[in-house]
Amino acid sequence: TEAEKKGVGAKKKPPPAISDTMQKYKATLPLTRIYITMIGVVTLMGLVLGEELAQGVLALDPIRVMYGLELWRPFTAACFLGPPSIGWLMSAYYLFEYGSSLERAYGTAQHLVFLIWQIVLLTVLSAFFGQPFFAQPVITAMLHVLSRSMPKQKVKWLIFNVPYWSLPYGLMASDVLQAQSPMAALPHIMGILTGHFYFFYKFIWPKMGGEDWLTAPDFLSQWLDPNARSDSKKSVNAALKARKKGKGRKLGGK
């Protein structure tokens, strides 16, 4: 019968939960999606290799990077959050939230510049402090830049409403209390330092008359953010048209 033919030829639909997850994954901004994917791949490699071998292959080793040309190590060090756990899920969620917010606010090209500088700076700091992985400092750096962009905005942390600028320090304090060791603060301190380096030279230094040397190159913006340029052109053209019609506002006017 026709119903039987439809049943035989019909493809099985994936479960709704998997389908929704895949749709959300595809809808994620491109650079954040790549970062999350790399974290999943590196985590899987860690499970396959085992803890000891994963440390030997994935961890940051400055000597092997410089003399052995094992250039993947800074990238795997930035993507390893440890074995799957509740803490792993929370860190991955924070990375997704803060990374998406930064990429949405400043564009994919500028977010790539941010990540490159974080990897460079955190590679140096991690080598100095003997830290094998620095995914957590990257997350803290993302949060620090966001919090400095809106420092006085109230956000909820646990049961308290706190200023946004204090959130990185609140998360650092909670990690120290959970670990019962002051060394748990080190990854957060590293992320705050590298995040503030980026924020200062990107947003504060130019206002003081300095050069904005952290801006994404034009070719990178054209490649990764082609719509941003056309949208800005449209807004400029619309403003010019309104100005010609006498609808524009005078400088300093209300």
Short mmCIF file of C-alpha atoms in Angstrom, two decimals:
data_model
loop_
_atom_site.label_atom_id
_atom_site.label_comp_id
_atom_site.label_asym_id
_atom_site.label_seq_id
_atom_site.Cartn_x
_atom_site.Cartn_y
_atom_site.Cartn_z
CA THR A 1 0.00 0.00 0.00
CA GLU A 2 0.94 3.67 -0.27
CA ALA A 3 1.30 3.99 3.52
CA GLU A 4 3.69 1.03 3.59
CA LYS A 5 5.78 2.56 0.78
CA LYS A 6 6.01 5.82 2.71
CA GLY A 7 7.04 3.89 5.81
CA VAL A 8 9.74 1.98 3.94
CA GLY A 9 11.15 5.01 2.11
CA ALA A 10 10.88 7.47 4.99
CA LYS A 11 14.05 8.53 6.81
CA LYS A 12 14.17 8.28 10.56
CA LYS A 13 14.13 11.68 12.21
CA PRO A 14 16.69 12.32 14.95
CA PRO A 15 15.36 12.67 18.50
CA PRO A 16 14.15 16.23 19.30
CA ALA A 17 16.87 16.79 21.92
CA ILE A 18 19.69 15.93 19.49
CA SER A 19 18.06 17.96 16.73
CA ASP A 20 17.70 21.02 18.98
CA THR A 21 21.32 20.69 20.14
CA MET A 22 22.58 20.52 16.56
CA GLN A 23 20.51 23.56 15.57
CA LYS A 24 21.92 25.55 18.50
CA TYR A 25 25.43 24.40 17.61
CA LYS A 26 25.04 25.52 13.98
CA ALA A 27 23.54 28.84 15.13
CA THR A 28 26.54 29.57 17.37
CA LEU A 29 28.85 32.33 16.16
CA PRO A 30 31.69 30.86 14.04
CA LEU A 31 34.75 31.46 16.22
CA THR A 32 32.98 30.41 19.41
CA ARG A 33 31.74 27.28 17.60
CA ILE A 34 35.30 26.42 16.52
CA TYR A 35 36.62 26.95 20.06
CA ILE A 36 33.90 24.77 21.61
CA THR A 37 34.59 22.07 18.99
CA MET A 38 38.32 22.16 19.77
CA ILE A 39 37.57 21.77 23.47
CA GLY A 40 35.44 18.71 22.69
CA VAL A 41 38.17 17.20 20.48
CA VAL A 42 40.95 17.84 23.01
CA THR A 43 38.80 16.44 25.85
CA LEU A 44 38.16 13.29 23.79
CA MET A 45 41.89 12.98 23.10
CA GLY A 46 42.54 13.28 26.82
CA LEU A 47 40.12 10.44 27.54
CA VAL A 48 41.65 8.22 24.85
CA LEU A 49 45.27 8.92 25.82
CA GLY A 50 44.75 8.76 29.57
CA GLU A 51 45.77 11.34 32.16
CA GLU A 52 49.53 10.74 32.12
CA LEU A 53 49.93 10.51 28.35
CA ALA A 54 47.57 13.46 27.81
CA GLN A 55 49.83 15.59 30.01
CA GLY A 56 52.80 14.56 27.89
CA VAL A 57 51.12 15.27 24.53
CA LEU A 58 48.70 18.15 25.17
CA ALA A 59 50.28 20.20 27.97
CA LEU A 60 52.30 23.36 27.41
CA ASP A 61 56.02 22.57 27.37
CA PRO A 62 58.10 25.63 26.41
CA ILE A 63 61.23 23.56 25.66
CA ARG A 64 59.38 21.26 23.28
CA VAL A 65 57.60 24.20 21.65
CA MET A 66 60.82 26.14 21.02
CA TYR A 67 63.30 23.35 20.27
CA GLY A 68 61.02 20.50 19.22
CA LEU A 69 58.69 22.74 17.17
CA GLU A 70 55.66 21.11 18.82
CA LEU A 71 53.62 24.17 17.92
CA TRP A 72 50.25 22.63 18.74
CA ARG A 73 50.90 22.76 22.49
CA PRO A 74 49.81 26.39 23.16
CA PHE A 75 46.52 25.66 21.37
CA THR A 76 45.82 22.36 23.14
CA ALA A 77 46.77 24.02 26.44
CA ALA A 78 44.14 26.69 25.72
CA CYS A 79 41.49 24.03 24.98
CA PHE A 80 41.94 21.44 27.74
CA LEU A 81 39.47 21.77 30.62
CA GLY A 82 40.28 18.41 32.19
CA PRO A 83 38.18 15.22 32.16
CA PRO A 84 34.38 15.53 31.86
CA SER A 85 32.79 16.58 35.14
CA ILE A 86 30.36 19.13 36.56
CA GLY A 87 33.22 21.64 36.66
CA TRP A 88 34.03 20.87 33.03
CA LEU A 89 30.40 21.52 32.03
CA MET A 90 30.31 24.81 33.92
CA SER A 91 33.60 25.99 32.40
CA ALA A 92 32.45 25.04 28.89
CA TYR A 93 29.18 26.90 29.48
CA TYR A 94 31.02 30.01 30.69
CA LEU A 95 33.32 29.88 27.68
CA PHE A 96 30.31 29.63 25.37
CA GLU A 97 28.46 32.48 27.09
CA TYR A 98 31.37 34.91 27.44
CA GLY A 99 32.87 34.02 24.06
CA SER A 100 29.55 34.49 22.27
CA SER A 101 28.98 37.82 24.01
CA LEU A 102 32.42 39.14 23.01
CA GLU A 103 32.14 37.89 19.43
CA ARG A 104 28.63 39.35 19.07
CA ALA A 105 29.69 42.70 20.54
CA TYR A 106 32.94 43.27 18.66
CA GLY A 107 32.78 40.96 15.64
CA THR A 108 34.49 37.70 14.71
CA ALA A 109 37.67 39.35 13.39
CA GLN A 110 38.24 41.38 16.56
CA HIS A 111 37.44 38.36 18.71
CA LEU A 112 40.11 36.40 16.82
CA VAL A 113 42.63 39.14 17.63
CA PHE A 114 41.58 38.89 21.29
CA LEU A 115 42.05 35.10 21.37
CA ILE A 116 45.42 35.23 19.61
CA TRP A 117 46.75 37.73 22.14
CA GLN A 118 45.36 35.71 25.04
CA ILE A 119 47.12 32.57 23.79
CA VAL A 120 50.41 34.47 23.31
CA LEU A 121 50.31 36.20 26.71
CA LEU A 122 49.05 33.17 28.62
CA THR A 123 51.70 30.95 27.01
CA VAL A 124 54.35 33.27 28.47
CA LEU A 125 52.69 33.51 31.90
CA SER A 126 51.96 29.77 32.06
CA ALA A 127 55.57 28.96 31.22
CA PHE A 128 56.70 31.36 33.96
CA PHE A 129 54.33 29.97 36.62
CA GLY A 130 54.61 26.33 35.51
CA GLN A 131 50.96 25.95 34.48
CA PRO A 132 50.45 23.12 31.93
CA PHE A 133 47.00 24.31 30.74
CA PHE A 134 45.34 27.72 30.58
CA ALA A 135 41.76 27.30 29.32
CA GLN A 136 40.44 28.64 32.63
CA PRO A 137 42.50 31.86 32.38
CA VAL A 138 41.09 32.41 28.87
CA ILE A 139 37.55 32.22 30.29
CA THR A 140 38.48 34.66 33.08
CA ALA A 141 40.02 37.04 30.52
CA MET A 142 36.78 36.98 28.51
CA LEU A 143 34.75 37.75 31.62
CA HIS A 144 37.14 40.52 32.67
CA VAL A 145 36.85 42.31 29.31
CA LEU A 146 33.06 42.04 29.41
CA SER A 147 32.89 43.23 33.01
CA ARG A 148 35.12 46.25 32.31
CA SER A 149 32.91 47.19 29.35
CA MET A 150 29.88 47.50 31.68
CA PRO A 151 31.47 47.80 35.15
CA LYS A 152 28.49 49.25 37.05
CA GLN A 153 25.81 46.98 35.62
CA LYS A 154 24.25 44.76 38.28
CA VAL A 155 24.53 40.99 37.73
CA LYS A 156 23.46 38.06 39.87
CA TRP A 157 26.16 35.98 41.51
CA LEU A 158 24.88 33.16 43.71
CA ILE A 159 22.16 34.99 45.71
CA PHE A 160 23.75 38.45 45.52
CA ASN A 161 23.42 41.33 43.06
CA VAL A 162 26.94 42.61 42.48
CA PRO A 163 28.57 45.13 40.09
CA TYR A 164 29.72 43.43 36.90
CA TRP A 165 33.39 44.46 37.47
CA SER A 166 33.52 42.36 40.66
CA LEU A 167 32.29 39.11 39.07
CA PRO A 168 35.75 37.76 38.04
CA TYR A 169 36.95 38.26 41.61
CA GLY A 170 33.83 36.59 43.02
CA LEU A 171 34.37 33.50 40.84
CA MET A 172 38.03 33.46 41.90
CA ALA A 173 37.03 33.56 45.57
CA SER A 174 34.52 30.72 45.12
CA ASP A 175 37.16 28.53 43.41
CA VAL A 176 39.63 29.22 46.23
CA LEU A 177 37.02 28.24 48.83
CA GLN A 178 36.05 25.07 46.95
CA ALA A 179 39.65 23.98 46.44
CA GLN A 180 40.65 25.16 49.94
CA SER A 181 43.91 26.37 48.46
CA PRO A 182 45.09 29.88 47.51
CA MET A 183 46.77 28.38 44.42
CA ALA A 184 43.30 28.05 42.87
CA ALA A 185 43.39 31.83 42.44
CA LEU A 186 46.40 31.72 40.09
CA PRO A 187 44.51 30.87 36.85
CA HIS A 188 42.04 33.68 37.56
CA ILE A 189 44.82 36.17 38.32
CA MET A 190 46.53 35.25 35.04
CA GLY A 191 43.28 35.73 33.11
CA ILE A 192 42.58 39.08 34.78
CA LEU A 193 46.09 40.30 33.91
CA THR A 194 45.96 39.27 30.24
CA GLY A 195 42.34 40.40 29.87
CA HIS A 196 43.20 43.80 31.33
CA PHE A 197 46.20 44.09 29.02
CA TYR A 198 43.85 43.68 26.05
CA PHE A 199 41.16 45.97 27.46
CA PHE A 200 43.62 48.74 28.34
CA TYR A 201 45.37 48.85 24.96
CA LYS A 202 42.17 48.35 22.97
CA PHE A 203 39.80 50.74 24.74
CA ILE A 204 41.65 52.97 27.24
CA TRP A 205 45.00 53.70 25.56
CA PRO A 206 43.42 55.14 22.34
CA LYS A 207 41.32 57.55 24.46
CA MET A 208 44.55 58.77 26.07
CA GLY A 209 45.94 59.61 22.63
CA GLY A 210 47.72 56.32 21.96
CA GLU A 211 47.48 54.18 18.86
CA ASP A 212 44.89 51.41 18.69
CA TRP A 213 47.27 48.67 17.55
CA LEU A 214 44.94 45.84 18.58
CA THR A 215 42.35 46.54 15.87
CA ALA A 216 41.72 43.65 13.49
CA PRO A 217 43.37 44.17 10.06
CA ASP A 218 41.07 45.20 7.20
CA PHE A 219 41.59 41.95 5.27
CA LEU A 220 40.58 39.95 8.35
CA SER A 221 37.46 42.06 8.88
CA GLN A 222 36.48 41.74 5.21
CA TRP A 223 36.94 37.98 5.38
CA LEU A 224 35.28 37.24 8.73
CA ASP A 225 32.82 40.15 9.04
CA PRO A 226 31.71 41.00 5.48
CA ASN A 227 28.24 42.09 6.61
CA ALA A 228 29.55 44.48 9.26
CA ARG A 229 31.14 46.75 6.66
CA SER A 230 28.00 46.82 4.48
CA ASP A 231 25.80 47.49 7.52
CA SER A 232 28.02 50.38 8.59
CA LYS A 233 27.94 51.81 5.06
CA LYS A 234 24.14 51.62 5.05
CA SER A 235 23.94 53.43 8.39
CA VAL A 236 26.35 56.13 7.18
CA ASN A 237 24.41 56.59 3.92
CA ALA A 238 21.13 56.80 5.83
CA ALA A 239 22.63 59.43 8.15
CA LEU A 240 23.91 61.46 5.18
CA LYS A 241 20.50 61.31 3.45
CA ALA A 242 18.78 62.45 6.65
CA ARG A 243 21.31 65.25 6.97
CA LYS A 244 20.61 66.45 3.42
CA LYS A 245 16.90 66.49 4.13
CA GLY A 246 17.47 68.64 7.19
CA LYS A 247 16.68 65.81 9.61
CA GLY A 248 20.17 65.43 10.98
CA ARG A 249 21.07 66.69 14.41
CA LYS A 250 23.65 69.38 14.93
CA LEU A 251 26.80 68.43 16.79
CA GLY A 252 26.16 68.89 20.47
CA GLY A 253 22.42 69.36 19.85
CA LYS A 254 19.75 67.49 21.76
#
